[in-house]
PDB file of C-alpha atoms and ligand atoms in Angstrom:
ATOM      1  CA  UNK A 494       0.000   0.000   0.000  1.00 98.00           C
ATOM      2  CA  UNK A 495       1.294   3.205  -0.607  1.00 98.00           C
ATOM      3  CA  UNK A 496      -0.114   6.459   0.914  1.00 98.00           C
ATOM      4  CA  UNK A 497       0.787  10.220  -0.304  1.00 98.00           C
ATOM      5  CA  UNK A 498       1.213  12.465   2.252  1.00 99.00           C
ATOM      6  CA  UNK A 499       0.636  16.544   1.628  1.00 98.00           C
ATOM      7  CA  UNK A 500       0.491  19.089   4.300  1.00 98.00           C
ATOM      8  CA  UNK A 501       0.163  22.459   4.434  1.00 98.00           C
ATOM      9  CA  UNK A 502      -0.810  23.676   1.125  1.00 98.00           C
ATOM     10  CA  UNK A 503      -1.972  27.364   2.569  1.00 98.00           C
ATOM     11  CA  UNK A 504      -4.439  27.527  -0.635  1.00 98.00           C
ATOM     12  CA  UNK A 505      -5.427  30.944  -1.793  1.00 98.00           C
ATOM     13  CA  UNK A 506      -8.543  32.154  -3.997  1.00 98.00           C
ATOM     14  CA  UNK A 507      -8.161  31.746  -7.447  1.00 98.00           C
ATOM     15  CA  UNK A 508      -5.909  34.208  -8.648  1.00 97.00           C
ATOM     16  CA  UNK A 509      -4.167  35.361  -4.827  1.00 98.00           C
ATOM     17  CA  UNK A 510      -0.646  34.640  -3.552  1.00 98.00           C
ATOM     18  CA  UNK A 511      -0.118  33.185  -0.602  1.00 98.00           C
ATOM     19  CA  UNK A 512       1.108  35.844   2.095  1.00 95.00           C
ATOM     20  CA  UNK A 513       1.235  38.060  -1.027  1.00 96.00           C
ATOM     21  CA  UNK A 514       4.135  36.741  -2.284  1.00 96.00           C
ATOM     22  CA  UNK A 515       4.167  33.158  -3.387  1.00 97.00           C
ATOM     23  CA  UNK A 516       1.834  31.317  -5.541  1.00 98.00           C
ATOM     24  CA  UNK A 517       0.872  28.438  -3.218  1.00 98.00           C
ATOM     25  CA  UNK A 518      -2.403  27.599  -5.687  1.00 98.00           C
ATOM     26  CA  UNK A 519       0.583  26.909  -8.346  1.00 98.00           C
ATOM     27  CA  UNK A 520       2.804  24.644  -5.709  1.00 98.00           C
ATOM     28  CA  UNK A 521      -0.110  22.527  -4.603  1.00 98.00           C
ATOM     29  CA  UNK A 522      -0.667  22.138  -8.712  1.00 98.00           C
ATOM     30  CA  UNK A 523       3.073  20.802  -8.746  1.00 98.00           C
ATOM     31  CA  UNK A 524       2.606  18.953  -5.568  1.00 98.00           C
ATOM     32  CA  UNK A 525      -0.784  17.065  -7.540  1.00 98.00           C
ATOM     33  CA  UNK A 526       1.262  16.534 -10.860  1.00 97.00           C
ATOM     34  CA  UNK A 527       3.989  14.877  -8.801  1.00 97.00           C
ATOM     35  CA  UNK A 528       1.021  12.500  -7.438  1.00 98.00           C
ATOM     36  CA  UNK A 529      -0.317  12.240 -10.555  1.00 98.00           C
ATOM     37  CA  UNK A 530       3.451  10.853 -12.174  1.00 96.00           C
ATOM     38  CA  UNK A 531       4.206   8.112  -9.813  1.00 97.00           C
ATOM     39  CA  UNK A 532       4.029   4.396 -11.127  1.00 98.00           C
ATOM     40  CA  UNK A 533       2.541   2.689  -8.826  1.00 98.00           C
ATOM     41  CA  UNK A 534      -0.114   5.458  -8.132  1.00 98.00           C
ATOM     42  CA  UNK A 535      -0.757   5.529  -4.005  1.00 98.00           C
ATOM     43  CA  UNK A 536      -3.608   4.414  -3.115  1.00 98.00           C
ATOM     44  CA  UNK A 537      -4.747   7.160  -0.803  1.00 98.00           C
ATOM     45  CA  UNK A 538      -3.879  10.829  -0.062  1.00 98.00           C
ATOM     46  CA  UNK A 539      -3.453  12.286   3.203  1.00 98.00           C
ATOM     47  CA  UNK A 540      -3.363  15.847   4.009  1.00 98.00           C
ATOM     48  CA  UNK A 541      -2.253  16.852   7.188  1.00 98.00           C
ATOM     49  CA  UNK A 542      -4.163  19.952   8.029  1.00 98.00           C
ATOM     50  CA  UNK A 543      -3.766  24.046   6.611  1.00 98.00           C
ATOM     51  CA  UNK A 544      -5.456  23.057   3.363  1.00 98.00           C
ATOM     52  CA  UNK A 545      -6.341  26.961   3.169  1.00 98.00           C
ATOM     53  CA  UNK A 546      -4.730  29.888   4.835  1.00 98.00           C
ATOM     54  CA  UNK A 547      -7.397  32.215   5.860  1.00 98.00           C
ATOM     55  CA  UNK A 548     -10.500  29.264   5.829  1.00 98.00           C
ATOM     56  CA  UNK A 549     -12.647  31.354   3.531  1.00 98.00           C
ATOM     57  CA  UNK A 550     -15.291  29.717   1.100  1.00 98.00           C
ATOM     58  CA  UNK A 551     -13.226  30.875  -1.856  1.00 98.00           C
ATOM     59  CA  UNK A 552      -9.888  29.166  -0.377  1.00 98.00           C
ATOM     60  CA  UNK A 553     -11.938  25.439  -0.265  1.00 98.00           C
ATOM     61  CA  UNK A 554     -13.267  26.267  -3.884  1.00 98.00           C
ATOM     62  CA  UNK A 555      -9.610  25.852  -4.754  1.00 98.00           C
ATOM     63  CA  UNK A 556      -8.889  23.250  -2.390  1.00 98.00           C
ATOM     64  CA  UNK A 557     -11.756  21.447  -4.449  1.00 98.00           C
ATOM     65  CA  UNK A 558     -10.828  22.135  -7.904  1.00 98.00           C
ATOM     66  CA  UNK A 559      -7.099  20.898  -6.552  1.00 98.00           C
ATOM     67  CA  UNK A 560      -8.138  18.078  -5.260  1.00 98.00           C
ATOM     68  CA  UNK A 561     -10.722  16.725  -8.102  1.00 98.00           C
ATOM     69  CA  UNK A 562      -7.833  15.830 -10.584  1.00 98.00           C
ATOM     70  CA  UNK A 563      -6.582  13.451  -8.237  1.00 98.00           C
ATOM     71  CA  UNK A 564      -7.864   9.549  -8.692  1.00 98.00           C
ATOM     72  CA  UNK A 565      -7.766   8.750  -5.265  1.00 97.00           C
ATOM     73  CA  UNK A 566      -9.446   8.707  -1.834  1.00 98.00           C
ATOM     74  CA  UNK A 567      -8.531  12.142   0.029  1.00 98.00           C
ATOM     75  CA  UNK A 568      -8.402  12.117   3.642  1.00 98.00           C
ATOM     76  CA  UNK A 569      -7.422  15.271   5.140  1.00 98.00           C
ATOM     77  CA  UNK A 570      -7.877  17.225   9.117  1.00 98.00           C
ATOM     78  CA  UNK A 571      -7.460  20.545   9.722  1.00 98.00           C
ATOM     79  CA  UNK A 572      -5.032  22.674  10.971  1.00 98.00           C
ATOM     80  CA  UNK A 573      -5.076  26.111  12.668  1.00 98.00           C
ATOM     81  CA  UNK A 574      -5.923  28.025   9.904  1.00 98.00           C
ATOM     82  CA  UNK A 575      -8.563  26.420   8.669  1.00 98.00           C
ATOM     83  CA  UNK A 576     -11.904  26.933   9.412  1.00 98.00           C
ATOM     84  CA  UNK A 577     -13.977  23.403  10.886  1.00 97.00           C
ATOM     85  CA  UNK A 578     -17.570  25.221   9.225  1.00 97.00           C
ATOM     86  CA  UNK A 579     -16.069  25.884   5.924  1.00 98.00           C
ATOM     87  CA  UNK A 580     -13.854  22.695   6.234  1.00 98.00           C
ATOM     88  CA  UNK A 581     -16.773  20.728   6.923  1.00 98.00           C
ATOM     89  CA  UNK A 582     -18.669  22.101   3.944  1.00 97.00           C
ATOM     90  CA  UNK A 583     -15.751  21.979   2.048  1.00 97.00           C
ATOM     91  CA  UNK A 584     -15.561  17.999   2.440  1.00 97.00           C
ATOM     92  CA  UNK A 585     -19.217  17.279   2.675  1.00 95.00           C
ATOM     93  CA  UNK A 586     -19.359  14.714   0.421  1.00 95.00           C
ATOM     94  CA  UNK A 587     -16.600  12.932   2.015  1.00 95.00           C
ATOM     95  CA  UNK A 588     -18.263   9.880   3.904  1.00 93.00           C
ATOM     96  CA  UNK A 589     -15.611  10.018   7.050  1.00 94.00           C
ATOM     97  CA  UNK A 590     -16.754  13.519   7.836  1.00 95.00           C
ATOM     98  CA  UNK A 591     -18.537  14.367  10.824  1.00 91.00           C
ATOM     99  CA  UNK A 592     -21.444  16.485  10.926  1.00 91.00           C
ATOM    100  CA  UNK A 593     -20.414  17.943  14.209  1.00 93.00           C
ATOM    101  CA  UNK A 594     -17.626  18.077  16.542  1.00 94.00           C
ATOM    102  CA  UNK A 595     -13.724  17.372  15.841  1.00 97.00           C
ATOM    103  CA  UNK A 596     -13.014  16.196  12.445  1.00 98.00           C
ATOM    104  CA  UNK A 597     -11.557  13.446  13.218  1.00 98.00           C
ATOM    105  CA  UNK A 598     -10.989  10.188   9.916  1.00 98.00           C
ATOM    106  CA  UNK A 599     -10.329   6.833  10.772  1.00 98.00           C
ATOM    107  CA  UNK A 600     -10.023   4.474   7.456  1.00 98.00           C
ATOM    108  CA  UNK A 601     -10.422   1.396   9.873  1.00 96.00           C
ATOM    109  CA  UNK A 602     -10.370  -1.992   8.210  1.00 96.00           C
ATOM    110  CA  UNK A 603     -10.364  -0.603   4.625  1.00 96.00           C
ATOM    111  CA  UNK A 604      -6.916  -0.682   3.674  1.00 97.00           C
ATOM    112  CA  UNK A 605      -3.706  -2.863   4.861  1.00 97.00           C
ATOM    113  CA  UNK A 606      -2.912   0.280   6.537  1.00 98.00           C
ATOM    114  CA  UNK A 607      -4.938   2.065   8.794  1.00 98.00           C
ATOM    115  CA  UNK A 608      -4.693   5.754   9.300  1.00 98.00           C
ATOM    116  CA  UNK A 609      -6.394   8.005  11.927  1.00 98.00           C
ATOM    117  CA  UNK A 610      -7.150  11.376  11.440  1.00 98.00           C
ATOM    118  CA  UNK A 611      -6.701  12.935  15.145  1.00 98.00           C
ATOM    119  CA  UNK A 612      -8.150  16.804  15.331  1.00 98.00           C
ATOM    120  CA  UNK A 613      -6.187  18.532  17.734  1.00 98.00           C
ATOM    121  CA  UNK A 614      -7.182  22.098  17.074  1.00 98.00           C
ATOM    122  CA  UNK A 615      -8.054  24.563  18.974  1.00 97.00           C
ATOM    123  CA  UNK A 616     -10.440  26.664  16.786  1.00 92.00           C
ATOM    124  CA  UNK A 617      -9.607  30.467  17.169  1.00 93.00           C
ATOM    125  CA  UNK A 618      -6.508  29.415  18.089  1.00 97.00           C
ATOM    126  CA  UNK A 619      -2.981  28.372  16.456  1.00 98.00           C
ATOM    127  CA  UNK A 620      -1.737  25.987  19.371  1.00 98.00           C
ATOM    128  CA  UNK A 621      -2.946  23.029  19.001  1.00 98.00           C
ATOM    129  CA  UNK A 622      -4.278  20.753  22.592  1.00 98.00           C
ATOM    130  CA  UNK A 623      -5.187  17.065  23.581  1.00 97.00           C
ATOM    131  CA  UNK A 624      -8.023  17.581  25.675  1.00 97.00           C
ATOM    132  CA  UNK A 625      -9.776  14.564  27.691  1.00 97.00           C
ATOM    133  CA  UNK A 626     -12.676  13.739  24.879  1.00 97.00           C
ATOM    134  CA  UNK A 627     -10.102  13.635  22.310  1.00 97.00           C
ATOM    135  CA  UNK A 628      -7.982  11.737  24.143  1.00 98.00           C
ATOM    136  CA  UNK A 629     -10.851   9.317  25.023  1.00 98.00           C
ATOM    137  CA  UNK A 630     -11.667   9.037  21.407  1.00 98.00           C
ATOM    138  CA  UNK A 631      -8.344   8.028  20.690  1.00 98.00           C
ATOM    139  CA  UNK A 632      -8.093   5.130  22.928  1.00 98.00           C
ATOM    140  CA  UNK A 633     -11.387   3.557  21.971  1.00 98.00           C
ATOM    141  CA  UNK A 634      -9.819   3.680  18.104  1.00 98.00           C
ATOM    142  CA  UNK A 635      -6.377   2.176  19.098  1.00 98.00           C
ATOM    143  CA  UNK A 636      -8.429  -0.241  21.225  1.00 98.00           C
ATOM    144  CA  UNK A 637      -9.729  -1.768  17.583  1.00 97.00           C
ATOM    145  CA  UNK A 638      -8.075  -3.531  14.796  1.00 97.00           C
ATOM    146  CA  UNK A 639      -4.735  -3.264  17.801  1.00 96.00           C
ATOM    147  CA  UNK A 640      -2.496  -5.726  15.363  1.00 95.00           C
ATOM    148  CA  UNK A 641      -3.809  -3.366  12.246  1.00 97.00           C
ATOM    149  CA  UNK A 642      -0.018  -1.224  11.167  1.00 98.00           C
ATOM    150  CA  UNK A 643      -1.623   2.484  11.739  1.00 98.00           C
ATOM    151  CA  UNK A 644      -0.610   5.946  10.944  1.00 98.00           C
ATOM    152  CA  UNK A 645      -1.781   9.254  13.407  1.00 99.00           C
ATOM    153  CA  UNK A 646      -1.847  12.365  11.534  1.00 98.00           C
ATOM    154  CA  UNK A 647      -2.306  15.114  13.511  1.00 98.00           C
ATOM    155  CA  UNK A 648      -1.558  19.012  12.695  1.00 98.00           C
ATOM    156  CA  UNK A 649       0.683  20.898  15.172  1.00 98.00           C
ATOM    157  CA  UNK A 650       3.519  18.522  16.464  1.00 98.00           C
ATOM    158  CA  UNK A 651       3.242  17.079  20.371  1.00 98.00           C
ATOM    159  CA  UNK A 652       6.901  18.300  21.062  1.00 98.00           C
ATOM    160  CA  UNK A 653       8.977  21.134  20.595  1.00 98.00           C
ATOM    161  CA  UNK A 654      10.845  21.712  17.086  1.00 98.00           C
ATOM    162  CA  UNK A 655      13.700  23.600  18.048  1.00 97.00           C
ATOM    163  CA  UNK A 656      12.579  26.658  16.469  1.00 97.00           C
ATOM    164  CA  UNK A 657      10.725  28.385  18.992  1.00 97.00           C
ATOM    165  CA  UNK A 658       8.265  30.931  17.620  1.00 97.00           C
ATOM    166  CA  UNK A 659       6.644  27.769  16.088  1.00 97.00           C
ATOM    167  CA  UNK A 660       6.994  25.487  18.928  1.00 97.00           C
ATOM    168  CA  UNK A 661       4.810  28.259  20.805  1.00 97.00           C
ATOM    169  CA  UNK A 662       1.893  26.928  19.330  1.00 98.00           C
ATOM    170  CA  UNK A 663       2.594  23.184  19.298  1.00 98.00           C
ATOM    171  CA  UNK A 664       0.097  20.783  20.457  1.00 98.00           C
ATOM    172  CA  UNK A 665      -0.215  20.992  24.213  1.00 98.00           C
ATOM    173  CA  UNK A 666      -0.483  18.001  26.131  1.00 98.00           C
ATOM    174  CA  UNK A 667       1.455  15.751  24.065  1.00 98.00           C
ATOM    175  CA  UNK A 668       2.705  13.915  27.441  1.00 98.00           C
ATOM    176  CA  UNK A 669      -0.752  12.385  27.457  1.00 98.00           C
ATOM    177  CA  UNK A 670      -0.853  10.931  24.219  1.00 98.00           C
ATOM    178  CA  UNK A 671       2.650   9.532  24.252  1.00 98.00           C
ATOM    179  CA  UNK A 672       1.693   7.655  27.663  1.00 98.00           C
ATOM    180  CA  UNK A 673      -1.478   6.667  25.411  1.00 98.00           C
ATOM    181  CA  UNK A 674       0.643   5.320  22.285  1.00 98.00           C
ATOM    182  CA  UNK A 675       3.075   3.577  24.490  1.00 98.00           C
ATOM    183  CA  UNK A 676       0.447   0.893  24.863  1.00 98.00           C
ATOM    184  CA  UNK A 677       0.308   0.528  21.333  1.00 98.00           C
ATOM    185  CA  UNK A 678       3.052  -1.774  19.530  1.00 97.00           C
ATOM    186  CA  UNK A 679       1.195  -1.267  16.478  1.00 98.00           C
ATOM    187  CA  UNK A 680       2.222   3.000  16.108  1.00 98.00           C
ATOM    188  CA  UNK A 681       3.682   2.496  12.603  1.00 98.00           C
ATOM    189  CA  UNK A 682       4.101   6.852  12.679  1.00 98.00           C
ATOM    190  CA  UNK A 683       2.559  10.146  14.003  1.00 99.00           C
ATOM    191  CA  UNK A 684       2.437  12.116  11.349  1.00 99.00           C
ATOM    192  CA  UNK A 685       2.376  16.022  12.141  1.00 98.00           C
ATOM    193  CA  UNK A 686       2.494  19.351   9.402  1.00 98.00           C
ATOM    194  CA  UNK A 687       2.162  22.449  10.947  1.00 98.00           C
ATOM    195  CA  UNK A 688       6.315  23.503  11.049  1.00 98.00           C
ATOM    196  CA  UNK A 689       6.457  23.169   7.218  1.00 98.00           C
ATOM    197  CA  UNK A 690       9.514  20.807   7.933  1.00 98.00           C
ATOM    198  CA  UNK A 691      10.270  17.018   7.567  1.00 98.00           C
ATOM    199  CA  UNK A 692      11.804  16.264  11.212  1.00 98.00           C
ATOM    200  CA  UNK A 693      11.994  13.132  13.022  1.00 98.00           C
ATOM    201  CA  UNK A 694      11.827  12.160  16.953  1.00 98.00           C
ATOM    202  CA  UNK A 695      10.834   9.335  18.566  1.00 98.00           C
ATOM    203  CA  UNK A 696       7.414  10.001  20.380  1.00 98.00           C
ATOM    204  CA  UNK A 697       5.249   7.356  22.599  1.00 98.00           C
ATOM    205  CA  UNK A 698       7.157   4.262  21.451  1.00 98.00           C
ATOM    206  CA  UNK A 699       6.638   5.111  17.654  1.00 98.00           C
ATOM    207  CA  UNK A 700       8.249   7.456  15.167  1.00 98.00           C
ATOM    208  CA  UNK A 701       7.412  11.181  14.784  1.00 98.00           C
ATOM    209  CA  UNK A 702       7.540  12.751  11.705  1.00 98.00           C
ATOM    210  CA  UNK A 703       6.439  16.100  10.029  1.00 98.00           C
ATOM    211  CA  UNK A 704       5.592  16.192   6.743  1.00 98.00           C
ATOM    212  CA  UNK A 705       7.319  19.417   4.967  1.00 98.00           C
ATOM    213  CA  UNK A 706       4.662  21.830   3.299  1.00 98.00           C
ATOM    214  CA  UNK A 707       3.875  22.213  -0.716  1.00 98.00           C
ATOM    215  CA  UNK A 708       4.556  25.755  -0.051  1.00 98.00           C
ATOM    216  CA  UNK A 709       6.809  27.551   1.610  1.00 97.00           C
ATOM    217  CA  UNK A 710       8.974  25.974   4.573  1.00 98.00           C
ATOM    218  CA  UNK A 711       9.371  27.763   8.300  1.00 97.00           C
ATOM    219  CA  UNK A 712      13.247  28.970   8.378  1.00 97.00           C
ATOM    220  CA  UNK A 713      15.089  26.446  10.433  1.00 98.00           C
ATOM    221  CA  UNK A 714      16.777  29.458  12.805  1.00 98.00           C
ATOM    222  CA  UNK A 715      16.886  26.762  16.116  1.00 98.00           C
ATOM    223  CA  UNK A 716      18.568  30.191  18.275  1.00 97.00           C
ATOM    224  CA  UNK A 717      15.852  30.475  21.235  1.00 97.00           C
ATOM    225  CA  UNK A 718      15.545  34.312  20.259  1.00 97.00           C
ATOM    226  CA  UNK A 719      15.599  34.020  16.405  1.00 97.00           C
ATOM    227  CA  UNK A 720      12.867  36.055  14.408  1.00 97.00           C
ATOM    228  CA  UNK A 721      10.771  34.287  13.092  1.00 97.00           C
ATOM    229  CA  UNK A 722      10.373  33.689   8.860  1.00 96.00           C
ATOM    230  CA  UNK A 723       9.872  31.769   6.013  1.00 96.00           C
ATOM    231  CA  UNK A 724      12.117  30.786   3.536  1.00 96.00           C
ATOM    232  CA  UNK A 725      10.883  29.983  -0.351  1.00 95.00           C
ATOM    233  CA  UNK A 726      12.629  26.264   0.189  1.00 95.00           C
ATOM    234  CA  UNK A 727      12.039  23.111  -2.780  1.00 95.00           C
ATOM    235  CA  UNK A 728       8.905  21.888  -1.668  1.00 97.00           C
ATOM    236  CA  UNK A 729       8.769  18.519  -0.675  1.00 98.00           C
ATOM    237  CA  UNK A 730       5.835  15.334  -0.163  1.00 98.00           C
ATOM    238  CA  UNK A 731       6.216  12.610   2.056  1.00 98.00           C
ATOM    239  CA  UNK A 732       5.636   8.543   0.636  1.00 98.00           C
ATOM    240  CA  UNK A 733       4.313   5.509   2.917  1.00 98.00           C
ATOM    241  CA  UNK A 734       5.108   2.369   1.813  1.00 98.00           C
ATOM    242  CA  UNK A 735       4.011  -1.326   2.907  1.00 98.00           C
ATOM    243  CA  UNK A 736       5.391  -3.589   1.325  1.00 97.00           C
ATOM    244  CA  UNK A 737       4.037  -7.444   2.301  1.00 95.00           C
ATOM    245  CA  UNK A 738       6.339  -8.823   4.887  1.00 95.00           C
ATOM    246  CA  UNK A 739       8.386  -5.292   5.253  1.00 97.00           C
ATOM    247  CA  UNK A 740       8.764  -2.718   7.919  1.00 97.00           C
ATOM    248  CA  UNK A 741       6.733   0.567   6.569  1.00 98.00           C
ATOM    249  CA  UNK A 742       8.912   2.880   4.733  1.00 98.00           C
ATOM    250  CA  UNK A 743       8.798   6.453   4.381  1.00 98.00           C
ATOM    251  CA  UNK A 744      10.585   8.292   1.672  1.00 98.00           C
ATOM    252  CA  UNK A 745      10.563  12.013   1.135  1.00 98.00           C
ATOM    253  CA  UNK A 746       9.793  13.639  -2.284  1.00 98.00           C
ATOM    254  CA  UNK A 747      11.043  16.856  -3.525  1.00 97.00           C
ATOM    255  CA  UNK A 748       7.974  18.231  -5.331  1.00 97.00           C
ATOM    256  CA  UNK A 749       8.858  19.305  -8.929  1.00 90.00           C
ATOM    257  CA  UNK A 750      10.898  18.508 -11.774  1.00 89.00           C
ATOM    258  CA  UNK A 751      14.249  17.894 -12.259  1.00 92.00           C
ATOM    259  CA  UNK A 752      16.929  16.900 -14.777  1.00 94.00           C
ATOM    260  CA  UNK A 753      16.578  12.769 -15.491  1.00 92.00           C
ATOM    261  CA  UNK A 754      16.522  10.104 -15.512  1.00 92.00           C
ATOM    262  CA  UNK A 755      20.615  10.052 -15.683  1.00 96.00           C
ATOM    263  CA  UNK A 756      22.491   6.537 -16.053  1.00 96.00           C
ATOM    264  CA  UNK A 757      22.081   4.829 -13.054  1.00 93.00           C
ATOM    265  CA  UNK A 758      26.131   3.988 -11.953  1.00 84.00           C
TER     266      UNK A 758
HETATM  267 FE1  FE2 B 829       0.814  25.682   7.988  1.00 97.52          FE
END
């Protein structure tokens, strides 16, 4: 099985640049054409949350037209700058959507791999938190299909970064989720977006990792008083892969194109 993993496309209306300055409508174009040339294709798509940047109903229009070229099953969660109403409308016709509350996913028994979509926003808000309902939520999931390989995708990471004017608004309360996933052997990842960087850490007896974003990446200045920016970095995907028999892979993919295929040796 083989599950694409976007985050943080910061989609703009038709026509409007990201922040002003960079065409993020273009780069999650790129990001879908990279999709769209892989042989195998991946089964599903994942998107971990900041589909939009200011959660407007002209933002999802774009998220939509984005989105419809692709073949596959989209699962995607919010992250702190979307908006759950216009999310929700946004994804109405997709069956895993709730009608109220967190927007949670959970693909259960439908694929080899199972991924959960965990909500952890805060809406208003840019930290995200792990509150007891959520948490309680969790465990009854993990407490199914426990020998099922699973993926958590959440938005803002459970620990710190390094780089501190993100890790202000990280998820809060990640202590109590790692004690939850320690009971779990069956953790293949948590997957996080939110500091537009792939980094890895081990977290509750699995490995963390952060998906970079299809836009622009958060500067890696890891100086407790740095100012905080963005730098216009390549743009980058991340790849799942279980293969029968294997351990689950992840490979990162620089989104565009590039000279090759060279000779190989
Ligand atoms: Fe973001």
């Amino acid at each position: 099985m083989l599950i694409a993993h976007l985050s943080d496309p910061h989609l703009r209306p038709k026509g409007q640049l990201y922040q002003g300055l960079i065409d993020s409508n273009a780069l999650f174009d790129q990001a879908i054409d990279t999709l769209l040339a892989l042989d195998p294709q991946p089964d599903i798509v994942i998107i971990g949350g900041d589909l939009v940047d200011e959660g407007t109903a002209a933002e999802y229009e774009t998220v939509q037209t984005a989105l419809s070229r692709l073949p596959q099953p989209v699962y995607a969660i919010p992250g702190n700058h979307d908006a759950p109403d216009a999310f929700r409308l946004s994804f109405h016709a997709a069956p895993y959507i709730a009608s109220s509350g967190p927007l949670h996913f959970d693909t259960g028994t439908d694929w080899p791999v199972r991924v959960i979509g965990f909500d952890v926003t805060v809406p208003g808000d840019h930290h995200g938190d792990i509150d007891d309902t959520r948490l309680d939520w969790l465990a009854q999931r993990l407490a199914e299909h426990s020998d099922r390989p699973t993926l958590l995708l959440m938005h803002q990471p459970p620990i710190d970064s390094g780089m501190a004017y993100i890790d202000a608004y990280k998820c809060q309360n990640g202590g109590r989720l790692a004690e939850l996933l320690f009971q779990h052997r069956n953790i293949e990842r948590v997957l996080c977006g939110h500091i537009h960087r792939a980094m890895q850490a081990r977290f509750g007896g699995s490995l963390l990792m952060t998906a970079p974003s299809t836009a622009t990446a958060i500067a890696l200045r890891l100086h407790p008083d740095a100012e905080p920016a963005s730098v216009s970095e390549p743009p980058g995907l991340l790849l799942h892969y279980q293969q029968p028999g294997q351990p689950l892979l992840t490979h990162w993919l620089p989104i565009g194109t590039f000279p090759g295929p060279l000779p190989f040796f």
